[in-house]
PDB file of C-alpha atoms and ligand atoms in Angstrom:
ATOM      1  CA  MET A   6      -0.021   0.001   0.023  1.00  0.00           C
ATOM      2  CA  THR A   7       1.159   3.516  -0.682  1.00  0.00           C
ATOM      3  CA  LEU A   8       1.477   6.249   1.890  1.00  0.00           C
ATOM      4  CA  GLY A   9      -1.516   7.999   0.321  1.00  0.00           C
ATOM      5  CA  GLU A  10      -3.703   4.886   0.572  1.00  0.00           C
ATOM      6  CA  VAL A  11      -2.720   4.331   4.223  1.00  0.00           C
ATOM      7  CA  LEU A  12      -3.513   8.007   5.009  1.00  0.00           C
ATOM      8  CA  ARG A  13      -6.946   7.724   3.419  1.00  0.00           C
ATOM      9  CA  GLY A  14      -7.654   4.485   5.251  1.00  0.00           C
ATOM     10  CA  ALA A  15      -6.617   5.992   8.559  1.00  0.00           C
ATOM     11  CA  ALA A  16      -8.779   9.082   8.092  1.00  0.00           C
ATOM     12  CA  ASP A  17     -11.771   6.904   7.166  1.00  0.00           C
ATOM     13  CA  TYR A  18     -11.149   4.646  10.204  1.00  0.00           C
ATOM     14  CA  LEU A  19     -11.074   7.683  12.551  1.00  0.00           C
ATOM     15  CA  ALA A  20     -14.129   9.295  10.913  1.00  0.00           C
ATOM     16  CA  ALA A  21     -16.084   6.064  11.416  1.00  0.00           C
ATOM     17  CA  ARG A  22     -15.248   6.326  15.134  1.00  0.00           C
ATOM     18  CA  ALA A  23     -16.549   9.929  15.225  1.00  0.00           C
ATOM     19  CA  VAL A  24     -13.107  11.386  15.882  1.00  0.00           C
ATOM     20  CA  PRO A  25     -13.365  15.151  15.418  1.00  0.00           C
ATOM     21  CA  SER A  26     -10.944  16.390  12.709  1.00  0.00           C
ATOM     22  CA  ALA A  27     -10.270  12.833  11.588  1.00  0.00           C
ATOM     23  CA  ARG A  28      -8.221  13.774   8.478  1.00  0.00           C
ATOM     24  CA  LEU A  29      -5.976  16.208  10.379  1.00  0.00           C
ATOM     25  CA  ASP A  30      -5.419  13.684  13.196  1.00  0.00           C
ATOM     26  CA  ALA A  31      -4.582  10.971  10.667  1.00  0.00           C
ATOM     27  CA  GLU A  32      -2.024  13.258   9.059  1.00  0.00           C
ATOM     28  CA  LEU A  33      -0.447  14.158  12.398  1.00  0.00           C
ATOM     29  CA  LEU A  34      -0.285  10.534  13.522  1.00  0.00           C
ATOM     30  CA  LEU A  35       1.164   9.282  10.190  1.00  0.00           C
ATOM     31  CA  ALA A  36       3.730  12.080  10.134  1.00  0.00           C
ATOM     32  CA  ARG A  37       4.793  11.207  13.706  1.00  0.00           C
ATOM     33  CA  GLY A  38       4.747   7.392  13.107  1.00  0.00           C
ATOM     34  CA  LEU A  39       6.857   7.762   9.933  1.00  0.00           C
ATOM     35  CA  GLY A  40       9.126  10.527  11.231  1.00  0.00           C
ATOM     36  CA  LEU A  41       7.997  12.911   8.464  1.00  0.00           C
ATOM     37  CA  GLU A  42       6.862  16.478   8.215  1.00  0.00           C
ATOM     38  CA  ARG A  43       3.185  16.779   7.284  1.00  0.00           C
ATOM     39  CA  ILE A  44       4.061  18.207   3.877  1.00  0.00           C
ATOM     40  CA  GLU A  45       6.110  15.054   3.163  1.00  0.00           C
ATOM     41  CA  LEU A  46       2.939  12.970   3.436  1.00  0.00           C
ATOM     42  CA  TYR A  47       2.019  14.639   0.146  1.00  0.00           C
ATOM     43  CA  THR A  48       5.417  14.710  -1.508  1.00  0.00           C
ATOM     44  CA  GLN A  49       5.778  10.971  -0.744  1.00  0.00           C
ATOM     45  CA  HIS A  50       2.174  10.181  -1.472  1.00  0.00           C
ATOM     46  CA  ASP A  51       2.902   7.367  -3.932  1.00  0.00           C
ATOM     47  CA  ARG A  52       5.704   5.740  -1.925  1.00  0.00           C
ATOM     48  CA  PRO A  53       4.862   2.187  -0.766  1.00  0.00           C
ATOM     49  CA  LEU A  54       5.165   1.719   3.027  1.00  0.00           C
ATOM     50  CA  THR A  55       7.219  -1.082   4.506  1.00  0.00           C
ATOM     51  CA  GLY A  56       5.555  -3.585   6.874  1.00  0.00           C
ATOM     52  CA  ALA A  57       7.342  -1.987   9.851  1.00  0.00           C
ATOM     53  CA  GLU A  58       6.098   1.496   8.883  1.00  0.00           C
ATOM     54  CA  ARG A  59       2.563   0.244   8.549  1.00  0.00           C
ATOM     55  CA  ASP A  60       2.733  -1.442  11.954  1.00  0.00           C
ATOM     56  CA  ALA A  61       4.016   1.767  13.616  1.00  0.00           C
ATOM     57  CA  VAL A  62       1.212   3.843  12.169  1.00  0.00           C
ATOM     58  CA  ARG A  63      -1.522   1.248  12.776  1.00  0.00           C
ATOM     59  CA  GLU A  64      -0.937   1.283  16.540  1.00  0.00           C
ATOM     60  CA  LEU A  65      -1.131   5.106  16.740  1.00  0.00           C
ATOM     61  CA  VAL A  66      -4.305   5.186  14.674  1.00  0.00           C
ATOM     62  CA  ARG A  67      -5.897   2.394  16.714  1.00  0.00           C
ATOM     63  CA  ARG A  68      -5.288   4.349  19.902  1.00  0.00           C
ATOM     64  CA  ARG A  69      -6.873   7.489  18.424  1.00  0.00           C
ATOM     65  CA  GLY A  70      -9.804   5.390  17.259  1.00  0.00           C
ATOM     66  CA  ALA A  71     -10.303   4.443  20.909  1.00  0.00           C
ATOM     67  CA  ARG A  72     -10.676   8.224  21.460  1.00  0.00           C
ATOM     68  CA  GLU A  73      -7.447   8.620  23.404  1.00  0.00           C
ATOM     69  CA  PRO A  74      -6.513  12.347  23.205  1.00  0.00           C
ATOM     70  CA  LEU A  75      -4.146  13.132  20.324  1.00  0.00           C
ATOM     71  CA  ALA A  76      -1.845  14.921  22.798  1.00  0.00           C
ATOM     72  CA  TYR A  77      -1.390  11.738  24.826  1.00  0.00           C
ATOM     73  CA  ILE A  78      -0.620   9.621  21.766  1.00  0.00           C
ATOM     74  CA  LEU A  79       1.842  12.147  20.328  1.00  0.00           C
ATOM     75  CA  GLY A  80       3.280  12.626  23.816  1.00  0.00           C
ATOM     76  CA  ASP A  81       3.695  16.365  23.367  1.00  0.00           C
ATOM     77  CA  TRP A  82       1.571  19.435  22.707  1.00  0.00           C
ATOM     78  CA  ASP A  83       2.193  23.012  21.861  1.00  0.00           C
ATOM     79  CA  PHE A  84       1.256  25.681  24.365  1.00  0.00           C
ATOM     80  CA  ARG A  85       2.132  29.248  23.413  1.00  0.00           C
ATOM     81  CA  ARG A  86       5.900  29.128  22.598  1.00  0.00           C
ATOM     82  CA  LEU A  87       6.491  25.862  24.360  1.00  0.00           C
ATOM     83  CA  THR A  88       6.202  22.185  23.458  1.00  0.00           C
ATOM     84  CA  LEU A  89       5.129  20.388  26.592  1.00  0.00           C
ATOM     85  CA  LYS A  90       5.334  16.713  27.312  1.00  0.00           C
ATOM     86  CA  THR A  91       1.687  15.433  27.672  1.00  0.00           C
ATOM     87  CA  ASP A  92       0.380  12.150  29.053  1.00  0.00           C
ATOM     88  CA  PRO A  93      -2.503  10.939  31.303  1.00  0.00           C
ATOM     89  CA  ARG A  94      -0.845  12.309  34.406  1.00  0.00           C
ATOM     90  CA  ALA A  95      -2.286  15.771  33.638  1.00  0.00           C
ATOM     91  CA  LEU A  96      -4.869  17.659  31.663  1.00  0.00           C
ATOM     92  CA  VAL A  97      -3.958  18.551  28.039  1.00  0.00           C
ATOM     93  CA  PRO A  98      -3.312  22.338  28.009  1.00  0.00           C
ATOM     94  CA  ARG A  99      -6.141  24.176  26.138  1.00  0.00           C
ATOM     95  CA  PRO A 100      -6.090  27.239  23.846  1.00  0.00           C
ATOM     96  CA  GLU A 101      -8.258  29.234  26.273  1.00  0.00           C
ATOM     97  CA  THR A 102      -5.520  28.857  28.880  1.00  0.00           C
ATOM     98  CA  GLU A 103      -3.169  30.606  26.448  1.00  0.00           C
ATOM     99  CA  VAL A 104      -5.539  33.620  26.753  1.00  0.00           C
ATOM    100  CA  LEU A 105      -5.210  33.428  30.544  1.00  0.00           C
ATOM    101  CA  VAL A 106      -1.426  33.567  30.151  1.00  0.00           C
ATOM    102  CA  GLU A 107      -1.840  36.574  27.821  1.00  0.00           C
ATOM    103  CA  ARG A 108      -3.774  38.390  30.564  1.00  0.00           C
ATOM    104  CA  CYS A 109      -1.146  37.498  33.134  1.00  0.00           C
ATOM    105  CA  LEU A 110       1.638  38.867  30.972  1.00  0.00           C
ATOM    106  CA  ALA A 111      -0.286  42.039  30.326  1.00  0.00           C
ATOM    107  CA  LEU A 112      -0.850  42.526  34.113  1.00  0.00           C
ATOM    108  CA  LEU A 113       2.853  41.860  34.800  1.00  0.00           C
ATOM    109  CA  ASP A 114       3.956  44.438  32.201  1.00  0.00           C
ATOM    110  CA  GLY A 115       6.507  46.751  33.703  1.00  0.00           C
ATOM    111  CA  SER A 116       7.512  44.580  36.673  1.00  0.00           C
ATOM    112  CA  GLU A 117      11.101  43.357  36.537  1.00  0.00           C
ATOM    113  CA  ALA A 118      10.935  40.349  38.849  1.00  0.00           C
ATOM    114  CA  PRO A 119       7.320  39.673  39.651  1.00  0.00           C
ATOM    115  CA  ARG A 120       6.462  36.837  42.073  1.00  0.00           C
ATOM    116  CA  VAL A 121       3.962  34.571  40.357  1.00  0.00           C
ATOM    117  CA  LEU A 122       2.051  31.556  41.664  1.00  0.00           C
ATOM    118  CA  ASP A 123       0.170  29.012  39.501  1.00  0.00           C
ATOM    119  CA  VAL A 124      -2.348  26.988  41.477  1.00  0.00           C
ATOM    120  CA  GLY A 125      -3.172  23.545  40.037  1.00  0.00           C
ATOM    121  CA  THR A 126      -0.346  23.543  37.506  1.00  0.00           C
ATOM    122  CA  GLY A 127      -1.016  20.218  35.686  1.00  0.00           C
ATOM    123  CA  THR A 128       1.633  19.926  32.971  1.00  0.00           C
ATOM    124  CA  GLY A 129       3.144  23.200  34.294  1.00  0.00           C
ATOM    125  CA  ALA A 130       1.651  25.032  31.300  1.00  0.00           C
ATOM    126  CA  ILE A 131       0.829  28.383  32.923  1.00  0.00           C
ATOM    127  CA  ALA A 132       3.873  28.517  35.157  1.00  0.00           C
ATOM    128  CA  LEU A 133       6.291  27.523  32.441  1.00  0.00           C
ATOM    129  CA  ALA A 134       4.769  29.851  29.803  1.00  0.00           C
ATOM    130  CA  VAL A 135       4.973  32.788  32.182  1.00  0.00           C
ATOM    131  CA  LYS A 136       8.594  31.952  33.090  1.00  0.00           C
ATOM    132  CA  SER A 137       9.584  31.582  29.412  1.00  0.00           C
ATOM    133  CA  GLU A 138       7.949  34.833  28.400  1.00  0.00           C
ATOM    134  CA  ARG A 139       8.960  36.832  31.482  1.00  0.00           C
ATOM    135  CA  PRO A 140      12.310  35.282  32.394  1.00  0.00           C
ATOM    136  CA  GLY A 141      12.715  37.719  35.319  1.00  0.00           C
ATOM    137  CA  ALA A 142       9.616  36.335  37.020  1.00  0.00           C
ATOM    138  CA  VAL A 143      10.066  34.205  40.141  1.00  0.00           C
ATOM    139  CA  VAL A 144       7.522  31.458  39.603  1.00  0.00           C
ATOM    140  CA  THR A 145       6.066  28.879  42.036  1.00  0.00           C
ATOM    141  CA  ALA A 146       3.448  26.280  41.134  1.00  0.00           C
ATOM    142  CA  THR A 147       1.276  23.951  43.207  1.00  0.00           C
ATOM    143  CA  ASP A 148      -0.816  20.914  42.514  1.00  0.00           C
ATOM    144  CA  ARG A 149      -2.506  18.347  44.729  1.00  0.00           C
ATOM    145  CA  SER A 150      -1.670  15.581  42.230  1.00  0.00           C
ATOM    146  CA  VAL A 151       1.763  14.046  42.705  1.00  0.00           C
ATOM    147  CA  ASP A 152       1.547  12.623  39.154  1.00  0.00           C
ATOM    148  CA  ALA A 153       0.881  16.051  37.623  1.00  0.00           C
ATOM    149  CA  LEU A 154       3.746  17.555  39.635  1.00  0.00           C
ATOM    150  CA  GLU A 155       6.091  14.868  38.370  1.00  0.00           C
ATOM    151  CA  LEU A 156       5.114  15.668  34.785  1.00  0.00           C
ATOM    152  CA  ALA A 157       5.394  19.417  35.389  1.00  0.00           C
ATOM    153  CA  ARG A 158       8.890  18.971  36.848  1.00  0.00           C
ATOM    154  CA  GLU A 159       9.912  16.872  33.767  1.00  0.00           C
ATOM    155  CA  ASN A 160       8.614  19.680  31.549  1.00  0.00           C
ATOM    156  CA  ALA A 161      10.531  22.321  33.514  1.00  0.00           C
ATOM    157  CA  ALA A 162      13.755  20.281  33.311  1.00  0.00           C
ATOM    158  CA  GLY A 163      13.268  19.515  29.618  1.00  0.00           C
ATOM    159  CA  LEU A 164      12.730  23.197  28.799  1.00  0.00           C
ATOM    160  CA  GLY A 165      15.468  24.410  31.194  1.00  0.00           C
ATOM    161  CA  LEU A 166      12.994  26.696  33.026  1.00  0.00           C
ATOM    162  CA  GLU A 167      13.227  27.346  36.758  1.00  0.00           C
ATOM    163  CA  VAL A 168       9.924  26.978  38.587  1.00  0.00           C
ATOM    164  CA  ALA A 169       9.470  25.887  42.216  1.00  0.00           C
ATOM    165  CA  PHE A 170       6.869  23.069  42.347  1.00  0.00           C
ATOM    166  CA  LEU A 171       5.007  22.310  45.620  1.00  0.00           C
ATOM    167  CA  GLU A 172       2.510  19.630  46.505  1.00  0.00           C
ATOM    168  CA  ALA A 173      -0.353  21.541  48.109  1.00  0.00           C
ATOM    169  CA  ASP A 174      -4.089  21.760  48.468  1.00  0.00           C
ATOM    170  CA  LEU A 175      -4.572  25.099  46.591  1.00  0.00           C
ATOM    171  CA  VAL A 176      -2.301  27.486  48.578  1.00  0.00           C
ATOM    172  CA  ASP A 177      -2.142  25.562  51.914  1.00  0.00           C
ATOM    173  CA  GLY A 178       1.386  25.777  53.232  1.00  0.00           C
ATOM    174  CA  VAL A 179       2.484  28.253  50.577  1.00  0.00           C
ATOM    175  CA  THR A 180       4.488  31.066  52.097  1.00  0.00           C
ATOM    176  CA  GLY A 181       5.442  34.526  50.816  1.00  0.00           C
ATOM    177  CA  THR A 182       3.518  37.131  48.908  1.00  0.00           C
ATOM    178  CA  PHE A 183       2.773  37.037  45.182  1.00  0.00           C
ATOM    179  CA  ASP A 184       2.188  39.852  42.713  1.00  0.00           C
ATOM    180  CA  LEU A 185       0.013  37.550  40.600  1.00  0.00           C
ATOM    181  CA  VAL A 186      -1.742  34.253  41.230  1.00  0.00           C
ATOM    182  CA  ALA A 187      -3.035  32.368  38.188  1.00  0.00           C
ATOM    183  CA  SER A 188      -5.235  29.332  38.258  1.00  0.00           C
ATOM    184  CA  ASN A 189      -7.186  27.099  35.900  1.00  0.00           C
ATOM    185  CA  PRO A 190      -8.920  25.033  38.568  1.00  0.00           C
ATOM    186  CA  PRO A 191     -11.247  22.110  37.783  1.00  0.00           C
ATOM    187  CA  TYR A 192     -14.647  23.538  36.826  1.00  0.00           C
ATOM    188  CA  VAL A 193     -16.783  20.807  35.309  1.00  0.00           C
ATOM    189  CA  ASP A 194     -19.915  19.874  37.237  1.00  0.00           C
ATOM    190  CA  ALA A 195     -19.933  16.160  38.117  1.00  0.00           C
ATOM    191  CA  ALA A 196     -23.324  15.914  36.392  1.00  0.00           C
ATOM    192  CA  GLU A 197     -21.868  17.336  33.161  1.00  0.00           C
ATOM    193  CA  LEU A 198     -19.093  14.738  32.969  1.00  0.00           C
ATOM    194  CA  ASP A 199     -21.132  12.053  31.146  1.00  0.00           C
ATOM    195  CA  GLY A 200     -21.977  14.474  28.352  1.00  0.00           C
ATOM    196  CA  LEU A 201     -18.353  15.371  27.622  1.00  0.00           C
ATOM    197  CA  GLU A 202     -16.346  14.039  24.657  1.00  0.00           C
ATOM    198  CA  PRO A 203     -14.759  10.616  25.391  1.00  0.00           C
ATOM    199  CA  GLU A 204     -11.249  12.132  25.142  1.00  0.00           C
ATOM    200  CA  VAL A 205     -12.020  14.195  28.207  1.00  0.00           C
ATOM    201  CA  ARG A 206     -14.434  11.955  30.110  1.00  0.00           C
ATOM    202  CA  ASP A 207     -12.566   8.700  29.705  1.00  0.00           C
ATOM    203  CA  TRP A 208      -8.881   9.775  29.538  1.00  0.00           C
ATOM    204  CA  GLU A 209      -8.105  13.001  31.348  1.00  0.00           C
ATOM    205  CA  PRO A 210      -7.671  12.912  35.142  1.00  0.00           C
ATOM    206  CA  ARG A 211     -10.941  13.320  36.939  1.00  0.00           C
ATOM    207  CA  ALA A 212      -9.204  15.397  39.610  1.00  0.00           C
ATOM    208  CA  ALA A 213      -8.259  17.869  36.920  1.00  0.00           C
ATOM    209  CA  LEU A 214     -11.877  18.196  35.711  1.00  0.00           C
ATOM    210  CA  VAL A 215     -14.480  17.994  38.417  1.00  0.00           C
ATOM    211  CA  ASP A 216     -15.288  21.052  40.452  1.00  0.00           C
ATOM    212  CA  GLU A 217     -15.127  20.391  44.157  1.00  0.00           C
ATOM    213  CA  GLY A 218     -15.458  24.027  45.095  1.00  0.00           C
ATOM    214  CA  GLN A 219     -11.832  24.905  44.359  1.00  0.00           C
ATOM    215  CA  THR A 220     -12.610  28.244  42.685  1.00  0.00           C
ATOM    216  CA  ARG A 221     -14.785  29.398  45.613  1.00  0.00           C
ATOM    217  CA  ARG A 222     -12.197  28.313  48.114  1.00  0.00           C
ATOM    218  CA  LEU A 223      -9.300  29.903  46.214  1.00  0.00           C
ATOM    219  CA  LEU A 224     -10.950  33.348  46.139  1.00  0.00           C
ATOM    220  CA  ALA A 225     -10.854  33.372  49.944  1.00  0.00           C
ATOM    221  CA  ASP A 226      -7.647  31.385  50.696  1.00  0.00           C
ATOM    222  CA  VAL A 227      -5.381  33.138  48.183  1.00  0.00           C
ATOM    223  CA  ARG A 228      -5.737  36.467  50.005  1.00  0.00           C
ATOM    224  CA  THR A 229      -3.181  35.317  52.606  1.00  0.00           C
ATOM    225  CA  VAL A 230      -0.467  35.195  49.908  1.00  0.00           C
ATOM    226  CA  LEU A 231      -1.675  37.813  47.400  1.00  0.00           C
ATOM    227  CA  ASP A 232      -0.778  41.445  46.967  1.00  0.00           C
ATOM    228  CA  GLY A 233      -1.808  41.932  43.346  1.00  0.00           C
ATOM    229  CA  TYR A 234      -3.863  40.095  40.705  1.00  0.00           C
ATOM    230  CA  LEU A 235      -5.799  36.866  40.826  1.00  0.00           C
ATOM    231  CA  VAL A 236      -6.402  35.579  37.287  1.00  0.00           C
ATOM    232  CA  LEU A 237      -8.792  32.629  36.925  1.00  0.00           C
ATOM    233  CA  GLU A 238     -10.027  30.461  34.107  1.00  0.00           C
ATOM    234  CA  VAL A 239     -13.688  29.633  34.725  1.00  0.00           C
ATOM    235  CA  HIS A 240     -16.543  27.532  33.322  1.00  0.00           C
ATOM    236  CA  GLU A 241     -18.028  29.387  30.310  1.00  0.00           C
ATOM    237  CA  GLY A 242     -21.332  29.857  32.148  1.00  0.00           C
ATOM    238  CA  ARG A 243     -19.794  31.210  35.349  1.00  0.00           C
ATOM    239  CA  ALA A 244     -17.762  34.230  34.446  1.00  0.00           C
ATOM    240  CA  SER A 245     -20.260  36.798  35.668  1.00  0.00           C
ATOM    241  CA  GLU A 246     -20.950  34.986  38.933  1.00  0.00           C
ATOM    242  CA  THR A 247     -17.235  34.627  39.581  1.00  0.00           C
ATOM    243  CA  ALA A 248     -16.664  38.295  38.812  1.00  0.00           C
ATOM    244  CA  ALA A 249     -19.484  39.158  41.250  1.00  0.00           C
ATOM    245  CA  ALA A 250     -17.919  36.904  43.883  1.00  0.00           C
ATOM    246  CA  LEU A 251     -14.549  38.656  43.479  1.00  0.00           C
ATOM    247  CA  THR A 252     -16.179  42.050  43.898  1.00  0.00           C
ATOM    248  CA  ALA A 253     -18.110  40.869  46.903  1.00  0.00           C
ATOM    249  CA  ALA A 254     -14.903  39.527  48.480  1.00  0.00           C
ATOM    250  CA  GLY A 255     -13.228  42.957  48.164  1.00  0.00           C
ATOM    251  CA  TYR A 256     -11.238  42.533  44.947  1.00  0.00           C
ATOM    252  CA  ARG A 257     -10.973  45.620  42.716  1.00  0.00           C
ATOM    253  CA  GLU A 258     -10.357  46.108  38.992  1.00  0.00           C
ATOM    254  CA  VAL A 259     -12.515  43.069  38.328  1.00  0.00           C
ATOM    255  CA  ARG A 260     -12.508  42.253  34.624  1.00  0.00           C
ATOM    256  CA  VAL A 261     -13.742  39.429  32.366  1.00  0.00           C
ATOM    257  CA  THR A 262     -11.886  38.511  29.138  1.00  0.00           C
ATOM    258  CA  PRO A 263     -13.317  36.272  26.433  1.00  0.00           C
ATOM    259  CA  ASP A 264     -11.402  33.390  24.944  1.00  0.00           C
ATOM    260  CA  LEU A 265     -10.617  33.159  21.211  1.00  0.00           C
ATOM    261  CA  ALA A 266     -14.109  31.764  20.573  1.00  0.00           C
ATOM    262  CA  GLY A 267     -15.673  34.793  22.266  1.00  0.00           C
ATOM    263  CA  ARG A 268     -16.770  32.898  25.418  1.00  0.00           C
ATOM    264  CA  ASP A 269     -16.237  34.706  28.720  1.00  0.00           C
ATOM    265  CA  ARG A 270     -13.631  32.516  30.353  1.00  0.00           C
ATOM    266  CA  ILE A 271     -11.016  34.566  32.116  1.00  0.00           C
ATOM    267  CA  VAL A 272     -11.851  36.502  35.261  1.00  0.00           C
ATOM    268  CA  GLU A 273      -9.367  38.691  37.134  1.00  0.00           C
ATOM    269  CA  GLY A 274      -9.357  40.984  40.111  1.00  0.00           C
ATOM    270  CA  ARG A 275      -6.838  42.875  42.204  1.00  0.00           C
ATOM    271  CA  TRP A 276      -6.426  42.180  45.876  1.00  0.00           C
ATOM    272  CA  THR A 277      -4.599  44.752  48.055  1.00  0.00           C
ATOM    273  CA  PRO A 278      -4.309  43.397  51.621  1.00  0.00           C
ATOM    274  CA  SER A 279      -4.594  46.815  53.296  1.00  0.00           C
ATOM    275  CA  SER A 280      -7.696  47.928  51.432  1.00  0.00           C
ATOM    276  CA  GLY A 281      -9.545  44.585  51.101  1.00  0.00           C
ATOM    277  CA  ALA A 282     -12.905  43.863  52.652  1.00  0.00           C
TER     278      ALA A 282
HETATM  279  C1  SAM B   1      -8.046  22.037  34.936  1.00  0.00           C
HETATM  280  S1  SAM B   1      -6.528  21.365  35.427  1.00  0.00           S
HETATM  281  C2  SAM B   1      -5.392  22.670  34.910  1.00  0.00           C
HETATM  282  C3  SAM B   1      -4.014  22.234  34.651  1.00  0.00           C
HETATM  283  C4  SAM B   1      -3.124  23.335  34.063  1.00  0.00           C
HETATM  284  N1  SAM B   1      -3.033  24.471  34.956  1.00  0.00           N
HETATM  285  C5  SAM B   1      -3.637  23.808  32.721  1.00  0.00           C
HETATM  286  O1  SAM B   1      -4.188  24.889  32.659  1.00  0.00           O
HETATM  287  O2  SAM B   1      -3.506  23.087  31.741  1.00  0.00           O
HETATM  288  C6  SAM B   1      -6.635  21.583  37.179  1.00  0.00           C
HETATM  289  C7  SAM B   1      -5.434  21.142  37.988  1.00  0.00           C
HETATM  290  O3  SAM B   1      -5.689  21.464  39.354  1.00  0.00           O
HETATM  291  C8  SAM B   1      -5.291  20.410  40.169  1.00  0.00           C
HETATM  292  N2  SAM B   1      -6.050  20.477  41.411  1.00  0.00           N
HETATM  293  C9  SAM B   1      -7.344  20.083  41.628  1.00  0.00           C
HETATM  294  N3  SAM B   1      -7.725  20.361  42.873  1.00  0.00           N
HETATM  295  C10 SAM B   1      -6.638  20.945  43.502  1.00  0.00           C
HETATM  296  C11 SAM B   1      -6.398  21.392  44.826  1.00  0.00           C
HETATM  297  N4  SAM B   1      -7.359  21.396  45.746  1.00  0.00           N
HETATM  298  N5  SAM B   1      -5.192  21.932  45.056  1.00  0.00           N
HETATM  299  C12 SAM B   1      -4.224  21.981  44.139  1.00  0.00           C
HETATM  300  N6  SAM B   1      -4.382  21.513  42.870  1.00  0.00           N
HETATM  301  C13 SAM B   1      -5.592  21.018  42.561  1.00  0.00           C
HETATM  302  C14 SAM B   1      -5.485  19.150  39.360  1.00  0.00           C
HETATM  303  O4  SAM B   1      -4.635  18.102  39.826  1.00  0.00           O
HETATM  304  C15 SAM B   1      -5.098  19.666  37.961  1.00  0.00           C
HETATM  305  O5  SAM B   1      -3.759  19.462  37.701  1.00  0.00           O
END
């Protein structure tokens, strides 16, 4: 069989299993399995594949057909300027979280060595992106998941970025004062879980998804370590209630920013210890 025939077969196989963007995923998996650039799938379209090449590709496509996230199969995923290692130890970083980082960087503009805390760091995406784009920042990151922290540390080491990682329930035990605290806490209602895509529901860590009141708790608890901005990613239906909760708790400069799809997802507020409620 030629490369072109295998590519078409893989795309059809994934489409039959309702994989979103089946053709694109087939291209990415074949390119990775064959060690090619995507463009080479087309320049080598008529080349027959060896048995070993077909075996390598078949296993990757089979996994995707079982609705395993593409990022877990590839083992890496782009997030802003970084390529992060990704596997089932942590949530796959999402494009809306890149918008959260954008807000953080805008709020940090002008500070030479801001102290930044990322709560619930997962792969380390937020902490590592902030550190790479503001090298002067002193960045700490927490997670309650030992597995996620292990992956985040591997990412930091692989990228040569210095971030202090701590195992903590939100900010419990965290000391010092931060100019900015960022968090993308779990925000899916347990009742919503069954309706999610299999990639999320069946593969990503439940502890990274299901809301157990972390956002509500963080608004209150973070005030012990914050003298500056809290920047949160929230459920698309909860931006205005989160903004209202921040205002009620004494945060100022409360602002909601939409993600790239126009959904209100990022909520921020400024906490000044001396003037807070
Ligand atoms: C939605 S994921 C976000 C991961 C990463 N920050 C990102 O944006 O891709 C939420 C993360 O918060 C962590 N988490 C959940 N509850 C926590 C808690 N009480 N304290 C600290 N981390 C928590 C989970 O283990 C998970 O890594």
